[in-house]
Short mmCIF file of C-alpha atoms in Angstrom, two decimals:
data_model
loop_
_atom_site.label_atom_id
_atom_site.label_comp_id
_atom_site.label_asym_id
_atom_site.label_seq_id
_atom_site.Cartn_x
_atom_site.Cartn_y
_atom_site.Cartn_z
CA MET A 1 53.31 16.38 42.32
CA SER A 2 49.61 16.60 41.52
CA GLN A 3 47.77 19.88 42.00
CA LEU A 4 45.20 18.17 44.21
CA PHE A 5 47.95 16.85 46.50
CA GLU A 6 49.46 20.33 46.64
CA PHE A 7 46.05 21.80 47.50
CA LEU A 8 45.45 19.24 50.26
CA LEU A 9 48.88 19.91 51.76
CA ARG A 10 48.00 23.58 51.99
CA GLN A 11 44.81 22.82 53.90
CA GLY A 12 46.49 20.32 56.20
CA ASP A 13 49.61 22.40 56.82
CA ASN A 14 47.63 25.55 57.69
CA ALA A 15 45.73 23.59 60.32
CA LEU A 16 48.81 21.74 61.58
CA VAL A 17 51.11 24.74 61.92
CA LEU A 18 48.48 26.99 63.50
CA GLY A 19 47.37 24.11 65.72
CA HIS A 20 50.94 23.63 66.91
CA ARG A 21 51.37 27.34 67.61
CA MET A 22 48.15 27.32 69.67
CA SER A 23 49.30 24.25 71.58
CA GLU A 24 52.45 26.13 72.63
CA TRP A 25 50.20 28.04 75.04
CA CYS A 26 49.24 24.89 76.89
CA GLY A 27 50.03 25.46 80.56
CA VAL A 28 51.28 29.04 80.12
CA ALA A 29 48.23 31.02 78.90
CA PRO A 30 47.28 34.17 80.87
CA ALA A 31 44.22 32.55 82.47
CA LEU A 32 43.08 28.98 82.99
CA GLU A 33 39.98 29.47 80.81
CA GLU A 34 42.10 30.81 77.96
CA ASP A 35 44.56 27.98 78.37
CA ILE A 36 41.75 25.47 77.98
CA ALA A 37 40.23 27.37 75.06
CA LEU A 38 43.55 27.47 73.18
CA ALA A 39 44.22 23.79 73.84
CA ASN A 40 40.74 22.88 72.59
CA THR A 41 41.13 25.02 69.50
CA ALA A 42 44.51 23.40 68.84
CA LEU A 43 42.86 20.00 69.21
CA ASP A 44 40.22 20.85 66.61
CA LEU A 45 42.93 22.02 64.22
CA ILE A 46 45.06 18.92 64.71
CA GLY A 47 41.96 16.79 64.15
CA GLN A 48 41.31 18.62 60.89
CA THR A 49 44.96 18.12 59.97
CA GLN A 50 44.53 14.36 60.26
CA LEU A 51 41.62 14.49 57.83
CA TRP A 52 43.38 16.72 55.28
CA LEU A 53 46.79 15.05 55.42
CA GLY A 54 45.18 11.61 55.54
CA TYR A 55 43.47 12.34 52.26
CA ALA A 56 46.63 13.96 50.86
CA ALA A 57 48.56 10.77 51.60
CA GLU A 58 45.92 8.71 49.78
CA VAL A 59 46.02 11.01 46.77
CA GLU A 60 49.81 10.89 46.68
CA ALA A 61 49.67 7.08 46.83
CA ALA A 62 53.36 6.82 47.69
CA GLY A 63 52.92 4.76 50.84
CA ARG A 64 53.14 7.75 53.17
CA THR A 65 50.65 8.38 55.97
CA ALA A 66 49.30 11.56 57.56
CA ASN A 67 51.90 11.11 60.30
CA ASP A 68 54.72 10.85 57.75
CA LEU A 69 53.57 14.05 56.11
CA ALA A 70 53.34 15.87 59.43
CA PHE A 71 56.55 14.65 61.03
CA ARG A 72 58.94 13.70 58.22
CA ARG A 73 58.83 16.69 55.92
CA ASP A 74 61.22 19.61 56.19
CA ALA A 75 60.28 23.30 56.11
CA TYR A 76 60.57 23.67 52.33
CA ASP A 77 58.00 20.90 51.85
CA PHE A 78 55.41 22.69 53.97
CA ARG A 79 52.64 24.55 52.17
CA ASN A 80 51.05 26.62 54.93
CA MET A 81 50.51 30.35 54.63
CA LEU A 82 53.24 32.35 56.37
CA MET A 83 50.80 34.03 58.75
CA VAL A 84 50.23 30.85 60.78
CA GLU A 85 53.93 30.11 61.39
CA VAL A 86 55.07 33.38 62.98
CA PRO A 87 55.90 33.08 66.69
CA ASN A 88 53.19 33.68 69.29
CA GLU A 89 55.01 36.61 70.90
CA ASP A 90 52.13 37.46 73.26
CA PHE A 91 48.51 36.44 73.83
CA GLY A 92 47.34 39.41 71.75
CA ARG A 93 49.24 38.37 68.65
CA THR A 94 48.06 34.78 68.99
CA LEU A 95 44.43 35.88 69.11
CA MET A 96 44.84 38.35 66.26
CA GLN A 97 46.53 35.65 64.18
CA GLN A 98 43.73 33.23 64.91
CA PHE A 99 41.10 35.82 64.14
CA CYS A 100 42.63 36.76 60.75
CA PHE A 101 42.79 33.03 59.93
CA ASP A 102 39.27 32.19 61.16
CA ALA A 103 37.76 35.13 59.25
CA PHE A 104 39.06 33.49 56.07
CA GLN A 105 38.56 29.88 57.09
CA VAL A 106 34.81 30.15 57.72
CA PRO A 107 33.82 31.41 54.22
CA TRP A 108 36.55 29.21 52.68
CA LEU A 109 35.36 25.96 54.29
CA THR A 110 31.75 26.96 53.64
CA ALA A 111 32.59 27.20 49.93
CA LEU A 112 34.48 23.90 50.06
CA THR A 113 31.35 22.09 51.31
CA ALA A 114 30.16 22.42 47.68
CA SER A 115 33.42 21.05 46.25
CA SER A 116 33.30 18.76 43.21
CA ASP A 117 35.63 16.47 45.18
CA THR A 118 33.43 14.52 47.60
CA ARG A 119 36.17 13.96 50.16
CA VAL A 120 37.07 17.65 50.23
CA ALA A 121 33.37 18.50 50.69
CA GLU A 122 33.09 16.00 53.54
CA ILE A 123 36.14 17.28 55.41
CA ALA A 124 34.94 20.87 54.96
CA THR A 125 31.45 20.01 56.23
CA LYS A 126 32.97 18.57 59.38
CA SER A 127 35.53 21.35 59.89
CA VAL A 128 33.37 24.39 59.20
CA LYS A 129 31.30 23.81 62.33
CA GLU A 130 34.46 23.99 64.43
CA ALA A 131 35.81 26.99 62.49
CA ALA A 132 32.59 28.95 63.06
CA TYR A 133 32.95 28.42 66.81
CA HIS A 134 36.60 29.49 66.66
CA LEU A 135 35.71 32.68 64.79
CA ASP A 136 33.02 33.55 67.29
CA ARG A 137 35.55 33.35 70.10
CA SER A 138 38.56 34.93 68.37
CA ALA A 139 36.50 37.90 67.09
CA LYS A 140 34.98 38.51 70.54
CA THR A 141 38.39 38.28 72.21
CA VAL A 142 39.98 40.66 69.69
CA ILE A 143 37.17 43.12 70.49
CA ALA A 144 37.50 42.64 74.25
CA LEU A 145 41.25 43.24 74.15
CA GLY A 146 41.20 46.00 71.54
CA ASP A 147 38.41 47.80 73.35
CA GLY A 148 40.05 47.10 76.72
CA THR A 149 42.78 49.01 78.51
CA ALA A 150 45.34 51.32 76.88
CA GLU A 151 47.89 48.53 77.29
CA SER A 152 45.76 45.81 75.71
CA ASN A 153 44.67 48.13 72.89
CA ALA A 154 48.30 49.02 72.11
CA ARG A 155 49.33 45.36 72.10
CA MET A 156 46.49 44.42 69.75
CA GLN A 157 47.42 47.25 67.40
CA THR A 158 51.06 46.11 67.44
CA ALA A 159 49.93 42.56 66.70
CA LEU A 160 47.74 43.71 63.82
CA ASP A 161 50.51 45.88 62.35
CA TYR A 162 52.90 42.92 62.56
CA LEU A 163 50.51 40.38 61.02
CA TRP A 164 48.96 42.59 58.36
CA PRO A 165 51.71 42.11 55.69
CA TYR A 166 51.17 38.34 56.03
CA THR A 167 47.45 38.47 55.22
CA GLY A 168 47.89 39.32 51.53
CA GLU A 169 49.30 35.88 50.76
CA ILE A 170 45.97 34.24 51.63
CA PHE A 171 44.35 35.76 48.53
CA ALA A 172 47.21 35.58 46.03
CA ASP A 173 45.93 33.02 43.50
CA ASP A 174 48.53 30.84 41.80
CA ALA A 175 48.59 27.93 39.36
CA THR A 176 47.35 25.43 41.96
CA ASP A 177 44.44 27.69 42.87
CA GLN A 178 43.59 28.13 39.18
CA ALA A 179 43.65 24.37 38.62
CA MET A 180 41.44 23.72 41.65
CA ALA A 181 38.97 26.40 40.57
CA LYS A 182 38.84 24.97 37.06
CA ALA A 183 38.11 21.50 38.43
CA GLY A 184 35.44 22.88 40.76
CA VAL A 185 37.36 21.64 43.82
CA ALA A 186 37.68 25.09 45.42
CA PRO A 187 36.94 28.70 44.60
CA LEU A 188 39.80 31.10 43.92
CA PRO A 189 40.96 32.44 47.28
CA SER A 190 40.82 35.97 45.84
CA SER A 191 37.06 35.59 45.38
CA LEU A 192 36.65 35.51 49.17
CA LYS A 193 38.70 38.59 49.91
CA GLU A 194 35.69 40.89 50.10
CA THR A 195 33.89 38.64 52.61
CA TRP A 196 37.05 38.41 54.71
CA GLN A 197 37.60 42.15 54.53
CA LYS A 198 34.05 42.78 55.75
CA THR A 199 34.57 40.63 58.87
CA ILE A 200 37.92 42.33 59.49
CA VAL A 201 36.53 45.87 59.15
CA GLN A 202 33.53 45.16 61.41
CA THR A 203 35.61 43.56 64.11
CA LEU A 204 38.47 46.07 64.05
CA SER A 205 36.02 48.92 64.25
CA ALA A 206 34.30 47.40 67.30
CA ALA A 207 37.76 46.74 68.76
CA ASP A 208 38.91 50.34 68.30
CA LEU A 209 41.81 49.21 66.14
CA THR A 210 43.11 50.73 62.91
CA GLN A 211 43.63 48.67 59.79
CA PRO A 212 47.13 49.37 58.42
CA ASP A 213 47.31 51.20 55.07
CA SER A 214 50.06 49.07 53.59
CA THR A 215 49.24 46.65 50.81
CA PHE A 216 52.68 45.03 50.89
CA ALA A 217 52.35 41.25 51.17
CA HIS A 218 54.94 38.65 52.10
CA SER A 219 54.62 35.45 50.12
CA GLY A 220 56.25 32.08 49.67
CA GLY A 221 54.53 29.94 52.30
CA ARG A 222 51.74 28.45 50.21
CA SER A 223 54.18 27.63 47.41
CA GLY A 224 56.86 26.44 49.85
CA MET A 225 59.37 28.65 48.11
CA ARG A 226 60.28 30.88 51.03
CA HIS A 227 59.07 30.20 54.56
CA THR A 228 60.04 32.46 57.44
CA GLU A 229 62.99 31.44 59.59
CA HIS A 230 60.50 30.58 62.33
CA LEU A 231 59.04 27.47 60.70
CA GLY A 232 62.24 25.43 60.92
CA HIS A 233 62.53 26.11 64.65
CA MET A 234 58.92 25.13 65.16
CA LEU A 235 59.36 21.89 63.22
CA ALA A 236 62.50 21.06 65.20
CA THR A 237 60.35 20.96 68.33
CA MET A 238 57.32 19.38 66.72
CA GLN A 239 59.18 16.64 64.88
CA VAL A 240 61.94 15.80 67.33
CA LEU A 241 60.48 12.49 68.42
CA GLN A 242 59.94 11.13 64.91
CA ARG A 243 63.37 12.41 63.87
CA SER A 244 65.14 10.81 66.83
CA TYR A 245 63.14 7.60 66.84
CA PRO A 246 61.79 7.17 63.32
CA SER A 247 58.55 5.17 63.14
CA ALA A 248 58.02 5.28 66.91
CA VAL A 249 54.38 4.58 67.72
CA TRP A 250 52.28 4.81 70.87
CA MET B 1 29.41 -17.27 70.07
CA THR B 2 26.90 -20.07 69.90
CA SER B 3 25.11 -21.03 66.72
CA LYS B 4 22.27 -18.65 67.62
CA THR B 5 21.95 -15.98 64.96
CA LEU B 6 23.21 -12.59 66.00
CA SER B 7 20.79 -9.71 65.41
CA GLU B 8 21.50 -6.04 64.84
CA ALA B 9 19.13 -5.16 67.68
CA GLN B 10 21.27 -7.27 69.99
CA VAL B 11 24.42 -5.37 68.99
CA TRP B 12 22.67 -2.03 69.54
CA GLN B 13 21.68 -3.24 72.98
CA TRP B 14 25.27 -4.17 73.82
CA LEU B 15 26.46 -0.78 72.62
CA GLU B 16 23.91 0.86 74.95
CA ASP B 17 26.12 -0.43 77.77
CA VAL B 18 29.31 1.18 76.46
CA PRO B 19 29.74 4.45 78.38
CA ASP B 20 31.22 7.60 76.92
CA PRO B 21 34.75 7.72 78.39
CA GLU B 22 34.51 11.40 79.35
CA ILE B 23 30.84 11.55 80.36
CA PRO B 24 30.25 8.06 81.73
CA VAL B 25 26.57 8.60 82.56
CA ILE B 26 25.64 8.43 78.91
CA SER B 27 26.37 5.65 76.44
CA VAL B 28 28.04 5.98 73.07
CA VAL B 29 24.59 5.33 71.58
CA ASP B 30 23.05 8.19 73.64
CA LEU B 31 25.86 10.43 72.41
CA GLY B 32 24.86 9.72 68.82
CA VAL B 33 28.30 8.63 67.64
CA VAL B 34 27.11 5.15 66.65
CA ARG B 35 25.49 5.72 63.27
CA ASP B 36 24.90 2.24 61.98
CA VAL B 37 25.14 -1.41 62.89
CA SER B 38 25.00 -4.18 60.34
CA VAL B 39 25.38 -7.89 60.85
CA LYS B 40 26.14 -10.38 58.13
CA ASP B 41 26.48 -13.95 59.33
CA GLU B 42 28.91 -13.55 62.23
CA ALA B 43 30.55 -10.37 60.90
CA VAL B 44 29.56 -7.13 62.61
CA ARG B 45 30.11 -3.71 61.15
CA VAL B 46 29.71 -0.66 63.39
CA THR B 47 29.84 2.81 61.87
CA ILE B 48 30.85 5.63 64.17
CA THR B 49 31.23 9.35 63.58
CA PRO B 50 33.53 11.67 65.55
CA THR B 51 32.01 14.42 67.69
CA TYR B 52 34.88 16.88 67.17
CA SER B 53 37.55 16.00 64.62
CA GLY B 54 40.33 16.16 67.21
CA CYS B 55 38.46 14.68 70.15
CA PRO B 56 40.93 12.36 71.92
CA ALA B 57 38.03 10.33 73.31
CA MET B 58 37.25 8.94 69.85
CA SER B 59 40.08 6.41 69.89
CA VAL B 60 39.04 5.34 73.39
CA ILE B 61 35.42 5.00 72.23
CA ALA B 62 36.56 2.80 69.32
CA MET B 63 38.61 0.66 71.69
CA ASP B 64 35.75 0.40 74.21
CA ILE B 65 33.35 -0.72 71.49
CA GLU B 66 35.83 -3.36 70.32
CA THR B 67 36.36 -4.60 73.86
CA ALA B 68 32.64 -4.69 74.70
CA LEU B 69 31.72 -6.63 71.58
CA ALA B 70 34.66 -9.00 71.97
CA LYS B 71 33.38 -9.79 75.47
CA GLN B 72 30.04 -10.73 73.93
CA GLY B 73 31.81 -13.14 71.62
CA VAL B 74 31.98 -11.03 68.47
CA THR B 75 35.12 -12.11 66.67
CA GLN B 76 34.68 -10.39 63.33
CA LEU B 77 34.28 -6.68 63.88
CA GLU B 78 34.76 -3.92 61.36
CA LEU B 79 34.79 -0.43 62.85
CA LYS B 80 34.10 2.16 60.20
CA THR B 81 34.52 5.89 60.75
CA GLN B 82 32.49 8.33 58.70
CA ILE B 83 32.54 12.11 58.95
CA VAL B 84 29.48 12.94 56.87
CA PRO B 85 26.81 13.73 57.81
CA ALA B 86 28.76 15.64 60.45
CA TRP B 87 27.93 14.86 64.05
CA THR B 88 25.41 17.21 65.62
CA THR B 89 24.10 17.56 69.16
CA ASP B 90 20.63 16.89 67.65
CA TRP B 91 21.69 13.24 67.72
CA LEU B 92 21.87 13.11 71.50
CA SER B 93 19.07 10.85 72.66
CA ALA B 94 16.26 12.21 74.88
CA LYS B 95 17.41 9.74 77.51
CA GLY B 96 20.97 11.02 77.17
CA ILE B 97 19.87 14.65 77.52
CA ALA B 98 17.98 13.89 80.72
CA LYS B 99 20.96 12.01 82.13
CA LEU B 100 23.32 14.87 81.31
CA GLU B 101 21.31 17.33 83.37
CA THR B 102 21.03 14.95 86.33
CA TYR B 103 24.80 14.51 86.13
CA GLY B 104 25.29 18.30 86.31
CA ILE B 105 25.93 19.11 82.66
CA ALA B 106 23.51 21.55 81.03
CA PRO B 107 22.28 19.94 77.80
CA PRO B 108 22.70 21.72 74.44
CA GLN B 109 20.14 24.32 73.41
CA ALA B 110 19.44 25.57 69.90
CA ALA B 111 19.76 29.13 71.25
CA GLY B 112 23.44 28.40 71.92
CA VAL B 113 23.23 29.10 75.66
CA PRO B 114 22.13 26.84 78.53
CA LYS B 115 18.48 27.06 79.58
CA ARG B 116 18.99 26.71 83.31
CA CYS B 117 21.46 25.77 86.00
CA PRO B 118 21.60 21.97 86.19
CA HIS B 119 21.92 22.22 89.99
CA CYS B 120 19.33 24.77 91.21
CA LYS B 121 17.42 25.31 87.92
CA SER B 122 17.93 29.09 88.09
CA GLN B 123 18.04 30.99 84.83
CA ALA B 124 20.50 33.57 86.13
CA LEU B 125 23.62 32.39 84.33
CA GLU B 126 26.90 33.76 83.07
CA LYS B 127 29.45 32.37 80.66
CA VAL B 128 32.92 31.68 82.04
CA SER B 129 34.57 30.30 78.90
CA GLN B 130 33.52 29.12 75.47
CA PHE B 131 35.52 25.96 76.04
CA GLY B 132 35.52 23.46 78.87
CA SER B 133 37.06 20.23 80.05
CA THR B 134 36.37 18.45 76.75
CA PRO B 135 35.96 19.77 73.18
CA CYS B 136 32.18 19.34 73.39
CA LYS B 137 31.65 21.55 76.44
CA ALA B 138 31.79 25.18 77.56
CA GLN B 139 32.02 26.56 81.10
CA TRP B 140 29.19 28.48 82.69
CA ARG B 141 28.30 29.64 86.18
CA CYS B 142 25.00 30.11 87.99
CA THR B 143 24.81 33.54 89.61
CA ASP B 144 22.15 32.34 92.09
CA CYS B 145 23.69 29.21 93.59
CA LEU B 146 27.16 30.32 92.42
CA GLU B 147 28.04 26.83 91.21
CA PRO B 148 30.06 26.52 88.01
CA PHE B 149 28.86 23.91 85.54
CA ASP B 150 29.63 22.44 82.13
CA TYR B 151 27.37 23.26 79.21
CA PHE B 152 27.24 20.83 76.31
CA LYS B 153 27.93 23.03 73.26
CA CYS B 154 25.27 22.99 70.55
CA ILE B 155 26.66 22.16 67.12
#
């Protein structure tokens, strides 16, 4: 498997898995406006998935399509970071999860617009506009809920404490990251940690939330070595149609 | 198609009559998603760019363009999608912007917030949600006439 293919799967799978989690709120979000916002955000992410996985399929050149990659791979073939696959639990965790992702995604996609790979640069140029809008909303909502009632503040703190050990994986460079950096395709994720941290600190402080002390980090999502038990359940729902009726089309 | 030579200007004119499926008062040309038209002999190539990468209207727009040109007798159509340069609201035509407001949608503003209520023109506005009925819109409300309205997001 080529390193570029591996890299593209990571981009596509992050967007796909988070997009699916967001879409689970469709029809059941706490308020109509939030329902619409989450559905729209999910739509942007699924759109980005089509671009990333479409290119991944071309690079792989094995006759698979973006749809095959999304709906016919099992959990151990997914390359998303663990943070995006954990269950929604409540609205607070969903927003905190999106915020931690967006705070990375904006500087990450911004850097990718200068990629040595033209297609990667193009997809990033398109996606970063959407990501910036997502970050604006998720940061403001984290602040509104954190700096809200005692109940909403406690829920946001619980969400942050739960998600925090999953954030370390974002910045843990591995062989694929090294290869991409060497080829000028992408910067090392670790090089963006400071920028991410700055956004996190500013927002948490305005939200009256406390950043956990722990530096423990779960890992295994980006490499595919060890996903959480939640991903398989999510895929069972997401892929059921293609599994039951392979090659079904609209 | 008769033997008369087909011109690019003619194709642009036909596309002017293809409405946006979600905001039917403006055409796909007004929306700025049609980036290029080229005609070689009888073969027409139309380049379109998506507004938002996941916008479900894009496949409908592609189908509507195909249908409209087929009706005009175009038999060889290539529909090309390009994502760079990325679509921006700067590409909305002046005509399109005026039509949006008449229709009740506040047009995009560089400041990131609507300039005035499309109904009563008041500037006393409040944001309801950063997202609206389609990926390209947000929801606002006028605090004078109390009417809610869509605002076309500026990207």
